[in-house]
Short mmCIF file of C-alpha atoms in Angstrom, two decimals:
data_model
loop_
_atom_site.label_atom_id
_atom_site.label_comp_id
_atom_site.label_asym_id
_atom_site.label_seq_id
_atom_site.Cartn_x
_atom_site.Cartn_y
_atom_site.Cartn_z
CA MET A 1 136.69 66.64 80.59
CA MET A 2 133.78 66.43 83.00
CA GLY A 3 134.91 69.62 84.75
CA ARG A 4 135.22 71.71 81.58
CA PRO A 5 131.54 72.67 81.06
CA GLN A 6 131.34 73.87 84.67
CA SER A 7 134.50 75.99 84.34
CA MET A 8 133.21 77.42 81.07
CA LEU A 9 129.98 78.36 82.81
CA TYR A 10 131.87 80.45 85.34
CA PHE A 11 133.54 82.30 82.46
CA LEU A 12 130.16 82.80 80.82
CA VAL A 13 128.36 84.12 83.89
CA PRO A 14 130.00 87.58 83.80
CA GLY A 15 129.08 87.88 80.15
CA VAL A 16 125.51 86.87 80.80
CA LEU A 17 125.34 89.36 83.63
CA PHE A 18 126.72 92.08 81.38
CA ILE A 19 124.08 91.37 78.73
CA LEU A 20 121.28 91.34 81.31
CA LEU A 21 122.45 94.52 82.97
CA ALA A 22 123.08 96.27 79.68
CA GLY A 23 119.60 95.36 78.50
CA TYR A 24 118.17 96.62 81.77
CA PHE A 25 119.86 100.00 81.53
CA LEU A 26 119.15 100.43 77.82
CA THR A 27 115.44 99.79 78.22
CA ARG A 28 114.83 102.10 81.18
CA THR A 29 112.84 105.28 80.75
CA PRO A 30 115.37 108.13 80.40
CA ALA A 31 113.35 110.54 82.56
CA SER A 32 113.22 108.00 85.38
CA PRO A 33 116.64 106.28 85.45
CA SER A 34 115.79 103.66 88.06
CA GLY A 35 112.06 103.96 88.46
CA SER A 36 111.71 100.78 86.46
CA ILE A 37 112.92 98.72 89.40
CA PHE A 38 109.18 98.77 90.21
CA GLY A 39 106.63 96.75 88.32
CA PRO A 40 103.19 97.89 87.16
CA GLU A 41 100.30 98.77 89.42
CA GLN A 42 98.66 95.81 91.15
CA ILE A 43 95.24 96.40 92.69
CA ILE A 44 94.70 95.44 96.32
CA SER A 45 91.19 96.92 96.49
CA THR A 46 88.81 99.44 94.94
CA GLU A 47 86.06 98.75 97.49
CA ASN A 48 86.64 101.89 99.57
CA ASP A 49 85.20 105.35 99.00
CA GLY A 50 88.13 107.69 99.51
CA PRO A 51 90.89 105.56 101.11
CA LYS A 52 92.97 108.04 103.11
CA ARG A 53 95.71 106.12 104.89
CA LEU A 54 97.24 102.66 105.08
CA PHE A 55 99.21 100.53 107.51
CA ALA A 56 101.10 97.31 106.81
CA ALA A 57 101.19 94.49 109.39
CA ASP A 58 100.67 90.75 109.79
CA ILE A 59 97.01 90.88 110.79
CA ASP A 60 96.23 87.16 110.62
CA GLY A 61 99.46 85.83 112.11
CA ASP A 62 100.48 83.75 109.12
CA GLY A 63 103.90 85.34 108.68
CA ASP A 64 103.28 87.66 105.74
CA ILE A 65 102.32 91.33 105.51
CA ASP A 66 98.68 92.29 105.15
CA VAL A 67 97.30 95.79 104.53
CA LEU A 68 95.02 97.88 106.73
CA SER A 69 93.07 100.91 105.44
CA ILE A 70 90.80 103.74 106.57
CA SER A 71 88.61 105.74 104.21
CA LEU A 72 87.01 109.16 104.35
CA ALA A 73 83.70 108.97 102.53
CA ASP A 74 82.35 105.53 103.48
CA ASN A 75 83.64 105.68 107.08
CA LYS A 76 85.27 102.29 106.77
CA ILE A 77 88.18 100.58 108.47
CA ALA A 78 89.15 97.40 106.65
CA TRP A 79 91.97 94.95 106.05
CA TYR A 80 93.10 92.82 103.13
CA GLU A 81 94.65 89.40 103.54
CA ASN A 82 97.87 88.71 101.71
CA ILE A 83 96.87 85.27 100.50
CA ASP A 84 99.89 84.35 98.42
CA ASN A 85 102.96 86.54 97.85
CA GLY A 86 101.08 89.77 97.15
CA ALA A 87 97.81 88.28 95.88
CA PHE A 88 95.19 89.86 98.13
CA GLY A 89 91.82 88.55 99.17
CA PRO A 90 88.54 90.48 99.41
CA GLN A 91 87.96 93.36 101.78
CA ASN A 92 87.43 92.45 105.44
CA ILE A 93 85.51 95.22 107.16
CA ILE A 94 86.58 95.99 110.73
CA SER A 95 84.17 98.84 111.44
CA THR A 96 82.02 101.54 109.89
CA GLN A 97 81.37 103.28 113.23
CA ILE A 98 83.42 106.35 112.40
CA ASP A 99 82.81 109.60 110.58
CA GLY A 100 85.63 110.87 108.39
CA GLY A 101 88.32 108.17 108.51
CA ASP A 102 91.77 109.76 108.56
CA GLY A 103 94.32 107.86 110.64
CA VAL A 104 94.96 104.14 111.01
CA SER A 105 97.57 102.07 112.78
CA ALA A 106 98.11 98.64 114.32
CA ALA A 107 99.75 97.30 117.47
CA ASP A 108 99.21 94.66 120.14
CA LEU A 109 97.22 96.79 122.57
CA ASP A 110 95.89 93.99 124.78
CA GLY A 111 99.11 92.00 125.14
CA ASP A 112 97.79 88.76 123.68
CA GLY A 113 100.41 88.46 120.96
CA ASP A 114 98.40 89.54 117.92
CA VAL A 115 97.92 92.84 116.12
CA ASP A 116 94.94 95.03 116.95
CA ALA A 117 93.76 98.05 114.91
CA LEU A 118 93.53 101.74 115.83
CA SER A 119 91.71 104.61 114.17
CA ALA A 120 91.49 108.39 114.24
CA SER A 121 88.44 109.95 112.61
CA SER A 122 88.31 113.67 111.94
CA THR A 123 84.61 114.51 111.62
CA ASP A 124 83.40 112.77 114.79
CA GLY A 125 86.68 113.32 116.66
CA LYS A 126 87.03 109.70 117.77
CA ILE A 127 90.16 107.86 118.82
CA ALA A 128 89.35 104.15 118.99
CA TRP A 129 90.73 100.62 118.83
CA TYR A 130 89.48 97.21 117.70
CA GLU A 131 90.53 93.92 119.23
CA ASN A 132 91.83 91.16 116.98
CA THR A 133 89.81 88.57 118.85
CA ASP A 134 91.26 85.37 117.39
CA GLY A 135 94.66 86.48 116.13
CA GLN A 136 93.48 85.78 112.59
CA GLY A 137 91.80 89.08 111.75
CA ALA A 138 88.34 88.67 113.30
CA PHE A 139 87.86 92.03 115.00
CA GLY A 140 85.59 92.92 117.90
CA PRO A 141 83.48 96.06 118.29
CA GLN A 142 84.82 99.59 118.47
CA LYS A 143 86.39 100.54 121.81
CA ILE A 144 86.55 104.28 122.37
CA ILE A 145 89.81 105.71 123.69
CA ASN A 146 88.79 109.37 123.35
CA PRO A 147 85.47 110.59 121.87
CA LEU A 148 86.54 114.26 121.92
CA ALA A 149 89.55 114.73 119.64
CA PRO A 150 88.14 117.11 117.00
CA MET A 151 89.72 116.80 113.56
CA ALA A 152 92.02 113.93 114.56
CA TYR A 153 94.21 113.03 111.59
CA PHE A 154 96.97 110.74 112.81
CA ILE A 155 97.44 108.02 115.41
CA VAL A 156 100.49 105.97 116.41
CA ALA A 157 101.22 103.43 119.12
CA ALA A 158 104.34 103.63 121.30
CA ASP A 159 105.41 102.93 124.88
CA PHE A 160 105.71 106.42 126.39
CA ASP A 161 105.80 105.47 130.07
CA GLY A 162 108.26 102.59 129.83
CA ASP A 163 105.97 99.93 131.25
CA GLY A 164 106.24 97.57 128.29
CA ASP A 165 102.86 98.08 126.65
CA PHE A 166 101.57 100.29 123.83
CA ASP A 167 100.11 103.69 124.60
CA VAL A 168 98.58 105.92 121.91
CA LEU A 169 99.63 109.30 120.50
CA TYR A 170 97.40 111.43 118.28
CA ASP A 171 96.64 114.96 117.09
CA ALA A 172 93.53 117.15 117.15
CA TRP A 173 93.59 119.91 114.52
CA ASP A 174 90.71 121.95 115.96
CA MET A 175 92.35 122.07 119.39
CA ASP A 176 95.89 122.66 118.05
CA ALA A 177 96.71 119.72 120.29
CA ILE A 178 99.03 116.75 120.51
CA ALA A 179 97.99 114.26 123.17
CA TRP A 180 98.63 110.76 124.45
CA GLN A 181 96.79 108.24 126.60
CA GLU A 182 98.24 105.56 128.79
CA ASN A 183 97.44 101.89 128.36
CA LEU A 184 96.81 101.36 132.07
CA ASP A 185 96.79 97.58 132.31
CA GLY A 186 98.49 96.43 129.11
CA ARG A 187 95.12 95.07 127.98
CA GLY A 188 93.73 98.13 126.23
CA THR A 189 92.17 100.00 129.14
CA PHE A 190 93.17 103.60 128.53
CA GLY A 191 93.56 106.40 131.03
CA PRO A 192 92.62 110.07 130.73
CA VAL A 193 93.90 112.41 128.03
CA LYS A 194 97.39 113.78 128.66
CA ILE A 195 98.01 116.93 126.65
CA ILE A 196 101.52 117.38 125.31
CA THR A 197 100.85 120.76 123.69
CA THR A 198 98.08 123.04 122.49
CA LEU A 199 100.52 125.16 120.49
CA ALA A 200 100.46 123.02 117.33
CA ASP A 201 98.47 125.41 115.14
CA GLY A 202 96.59 123.08 112.82
CA ALA A 203 98.00 119.82 114.20
CA SER A 204 98.26 117.53 111.18
CA SER A 205 100.48 114.52 112.00
CA VAL A 206 102.39 112.82 114.80
CA PHE A 207 105.18 110.28 115.16
CA ALA A 208 107.16 108.67 118.00
CA ALA A 209 110.89 107.90 118.27
CA ASP A 210 113.80 108.18 120.68
CA LEU A 211 115.26 111.39 119.28
CA ASP A 212 117.67 112.20 122.11
CA GLY A 213 119.11 108.73 122.64
CA ASP A 214 118.08 108.40 126.28
CA GLY A 215 116.10 105.20 125.82
CA ASP A 216 112.54 106.52 125.92
CA GLN A 217 110.04 107.52 123.24
CA ASP A 218 109.77 111.20 122.35
CA ALA A 219 107.00 112.75 120.25
CA LEU A 220 107.07 114.55 116.89
CA SER A 221 104.39 116.65 115.25
CA THR A 222 103.53 118.92 112.36
CA ALA A 223 101.40 122.04 112.66
CA ALA A 224 100.13 122.86 109.19
CA ILE A 225 98.75 126.33 109.87
CA GLY A 226 101.73 127.31 112.01
CA ASN A 227 104.24 125.95 109.44
CA LEU A 228 105.95 124.13 112.31
CA ILE A 229 107.72 120.79 112.62
CA ALA A 230 108.63 120.19 116.25
CA TRP A 231 109.56 117.54 118.76
CA TYR A 232 108.80 117.07 122.43
CA GLU A 233 111.26 115.47 124.84
CA ASN A 234 109.98 112.72 127.07
CA THR A 235 111.77 114.27 130.03
CA ASP A 236 111.49 111.44 132.56
CA GLY A 237 110.68 108.35 130.49
CA LEU A 238 107.23 108.33 132.06
CA GLY A 239 105.43 110.45 129.47
CA ASN A 240 105.99 113.95 130.84
CA PHE A 241 106.91 116.04 127.83
CA SER A 242 108.79 119.27 127.25
CA ALA A 243 107.48 122.34 125.44
CA PRO A 244 107.74 122.21 121.62
CA ILE A 245 111.32 122.14 120.35
CA PRO A 246 111.23 123.53 116.79
CA ILE A 247 112.94 121.62 114.01
CA ASN A 248 111.62 123.82 111.18
CA ASN A 249 109.24 126.76 111.58
CA GLN A 250 109.21 127.72 107.91
CA ALA A 251 107.84 124.58 106.29
CA GLU A 252 104.76 125.67 104.37
CA PHE A 253 101.81 123.55 105.49
CA PRO A 254 103.75 120.52 106.76
CA TYR A 255 101.51 117.50 106.52
CA ALA A 256 103.58 114.43 107.39
CA VAL A 257 106.60 113.63 109.55
CA ILE A 258 108.52 110.40 110.23
CA THR A 259 111.99 109.36 111.43
CA ALA A 260 114.71 107.21 109.88
CA ASP A 261 118.50 106.99 110.03
CA LEU A 262 119.30 108.49 106.64
CA ASP A 263 123.01 109.17 107.14
CA GLY A 264 123.91 105.85 108.74
CA ASP A 265 125.23 107.26 112.00
CA GLY A 266 122.94 105.24 114.24
CA ASP A 267 120.47 107.91 115.35
CA PRO A 268 117.03 108.83 113.96
CA ASP A 269 116.82 111.77 111.59
CA VAL A 270 113.54 113.47 110.70
CA LEU A 271 111.76 113.56 107.32
CA SER A 272 108.84 115.77 106.35
CA ALA A 273 106.40 116.44 103.54
CA SER A 274 105.07 120.00 103.27
CA ALA A 275 102.29 120.70 100.81
CA PHE A 276 102.39 124.41 100.02
CA ASP A 277 106.12 124.57 99.26
CA ASP A 278 106.01 121.21 97.41
CA THR A 279 108.88 119.90 99.51
CA PHE A 280 110.18 116.61 100.80
CA ALA A 281 113.03 117.32 103.21
CA TRP A 282 115.11 115.76 105.96
CA TYR A 283 116.84 117.09 109.04
CA GLU A 284 120.00 115.53 110.41
CA ASN A 285 120.09 114.61 114.08
CA MET A 286 123.55 116.10 114.42
CA ASP A 287 124.48 114.95 117.91
CA GLY A 288 122.09 112.04 118.46
CA GLN A 289 120.44 114.13 121.17
CA GLY A 290 117.83 115.97 119.12
CA THR A 291 119.82 118.90 117.76
CA PHE A 292 118.66 119.10 114.17
CA SER A 293 120.16 120.64 111.06
CA LEU A 294 118.48 123.05 108.70
CA PRO A 295 116.25 121.35 106.11
CA ARG A 296 118.07 119.28 103.52
CA ILE A 297 115.94 119.22 100.43
CA ILE A 298 115.11 115.90 98.80
CA SER A 299 112.72 117.54 96.32
CA ASP A 300 111.02 120.93 96.15
CA TYR A 301 108.92 120.34 93.04
CA ALA A 302 106.50 117.70 94.35
CA ASP A 303 103.14 119.37 93.78
CA LEU A 304 101.32 119.27 97.16
CA ALA A 305 103.77 116.95 98.90
CA ALA A 306 101.61 114.77 101.15
CA ALA A 307 103.27 111.53 102.31
CA ILE A 308 106.78 110.22 102.92
CA TYR A 309 108.35 106.93 104.01
CA ALA A 310 111.86 105.44 104.25
CA ALA A 311 113.08 101.98 103.24
CA ASP A 312 116.05 100.36 101.51
CA LEU A 313 114.47 100.14 98.08
CA ASP A 314 117.58 99.34 96.02
CA GLN A 315 119.10 96.88 98.52
CA ASP A 316 122.37 98.74 98.96
CA GLY A 317 122.21 98.91 102.76
CA ASP A 318 120.93 102.45 103.29
CA LEU A 319 117.47 103.96 103.55
CA ASP A 320 115.94 105.54 100.47
CA VAL A 321 112.78 107.64 100.41
CA VAL A 322 109.44 106.90 98.77
CA ALA A 323 106.93 109.72 98.69
CA ALA A 324 103.61 110.87 97.26
CA SER A 325 102.40 114.26 96.06
CA SER A 326 98.65 114.71 95.68
CA GLY A 327 98.71 117.68 93.31
CA ASP A 328 100.54 115.89 90.49
CA ASP A 329 99.26 112.37 91.32
CA THR A 330 102.81 111.07 91.66
CA VAL A 331 104.41 108.31 93.67
CA ALA A 332 108.19 108.42 93.37
CA TRP A 333 111.37 107.33 95.09
CA TYR A 334 114.70 108.99 95.74
CA GLU A 335 117.97 107.08 96.05
CA ASN A 336 120.20 107.69 99.07
CA ASP A 337 123.97 107.49 98.63
CA GLY A 338 124.26 106.36 102.25
CA ALA A 339 125.14 109.80 103.59
CA GLY A 340 121.77 111.42 103.05
CA ASN A 341 122.45 112.81 99.61
CA PHE A 342 119.47 111.99 97.43
CA GLY A 343 119.26 111.50 93.69
CA PRO A 344 116.57 112.83 91.38
CA GLU A 345 112.92 111.83 91.43
CA GLN A 346 112.37 108.36 90.02
CA VAL A 347 108.73 107.97 89.14
CA ILE A 348 106.82 104.86 90.15
CA ALA A 349 103.33 106.05 89.16
CA THR A 350 101.50 109.17 87.99
CA ASN A 351 97.94 107.84 87.85
CA LEU A 352 96.88 107.88 91.49
CA TYR A 353 94.42 110.68 92.08
CA ASN A 354 94.91 112.50 95.39
CA THR A 355 97.32 110.29 97.31
CA PHE A 356 97.90 110.82 101.03
CA SER A 357 99.46 107.51 101.99
CA VAL A 358 102.54 105.65 100.80
CA LEU A 359 104.39 102.79 102.52
CA ALA A 360 107.04 100.20 101.79
CA ALA A 361 106.89 96.57 102.90
CA ASP A 362 107.83 93.15 101.55
CA LEU A 363 104.47 91.98 100.24
CA ASP A 364 105.67 89.12 98.03
CA GLY A 365 108.13 87.58 100.49
CA ASP A 366 111.20 87.91 98.29
CA GLY A 367 113.24 89.97 100.73
CA ASP A 368 112.93 93.47 99.28
CA ALA A 369 110.60 96.40 99.99
CA ASP A 370 107.63 96.85 97.68
CA VAL A 371 105.63 100.08 97.57
CA ILE A 372 101.99 100.46 98.67
CA ALA A 373 99.78 103.50 98.07
CA ALA A 374 96.19 104.70 98.33
CA SER A 375 94.41 107.39 96.32
CA ILE A 376 91.27 109.13 97.53
CA ASP A 377 89.66 110.30 94.30
CA ASP A 378 89.79 107.00 92.41
CA ASP A 379 89.25 104.72 95.42
CA LYS A 380 92.35 102.63 94.79
CA ILE A 381 94.68 100.76 97.12
CA VAL A 382 97.57 99.43 95.06
CA TRP A 383 101.07 98.04 95.28
CA TYR A 384 104.14 97.96 93.06
CA GLU A 385 106.54 95.04 93.08
CA ASN A 386 110.20 95.83 93.66
CA LEU A 387 112.10 94.37 90.69
CA SER A 388 115.54 95.58 91.76
CA LEU A 389 118.80 94.56 90.11
CA LEU A 390 119.45 91.84 92.65
CA LYS A 391 116.57 89.85 91.18
CA LEU A 392 118.19 89.94 87.75
CA TYR A 393 121.45 88.31 88.65
CA LEU A 394 120.56 85.99 91.54
CA PRO A 395 118.99 83.35 89.22
CA VAL A 396 122.08 83.38 87.02
CA ILE A 397 124.44 82.92 89.98
CA SER A 398 122.20 80.17 91.36
CA LYS A 399 122.38 78.21 88.09
CA ALA A 400 126.12 78.70 87.89
CA GLU A 401 126.57 77.19 91.32
#
């Protein structure tokens, strides 16, 4: 008799799950079938004037993900401590010694085991970094990498010369240039500018990945005026790059580019956001060596498509897409079937005014990817908790066991 209640519980669990799942599906918004896996807006900060871009990293070395920001109007680089599972502390200012904050990133530039900050500022044309002096988010003064990168919008860190430290890659719109600089000593002493190309007409974003599978980091860029998405082969693994290799030369004002393995074949594909054709698209790396397909449309009705990111949002083992469009103030996600076929737009938010940055990271430490966004015109940095189906049935299974 003592075993009967337990056996009955196992019979009841499927029924409980059915009721929970049925209630979930019946209460979702019809126009956004799965958008409700995300909770309501949670404010990280409203202390910036025109937050342009974000980066997620463990700034203070405590094992959770903090948020880094750069803003246009108040010339501020700042970070926000994740104090407790997505509850954020006050703004920590890193620097205000920039003019026109556009690009921000983080990496261990000085090899001391903590995360430093990088910035690209468009009005003063500065590429700079800031040392995390104590590993806990106390940053030192601005260190200039390049003072002459006019209209610099994006910056990323990657090891281009294969020496084990982080170099920097960035764009310069006014020079139509993509360039990188070598971290000479692994401690943040940077060498002279190395131009990859000056044919990126209206250089608007950059990214780094091994696109041809030869073990080194190649470069990617968008040229907004030239309607070009292209990549550049790191020909020798030492940072000598090829001429531009076009991926798409008909994207109308491409503004963002990243890589992710969307079809599960083990190589990096390319994703883009192009503003004037309202398109989020991806390009299959067909041979793993940088031969790319024609654009495969994720959405072509995202008004002024501005930002794109990839993460497994629904916990099914493949990479979905989360994206932002600044013209319709929308942050949305698109489900991947595992082969790169994407479902319809599933709206997360429509009240962020002029959004140019969207990311996904596990902010609350529960094992899934939450969404983070910034909006310029209402000065908000926000996040949305991932409330995916797994969270609904795990507590029931746990009690049953």
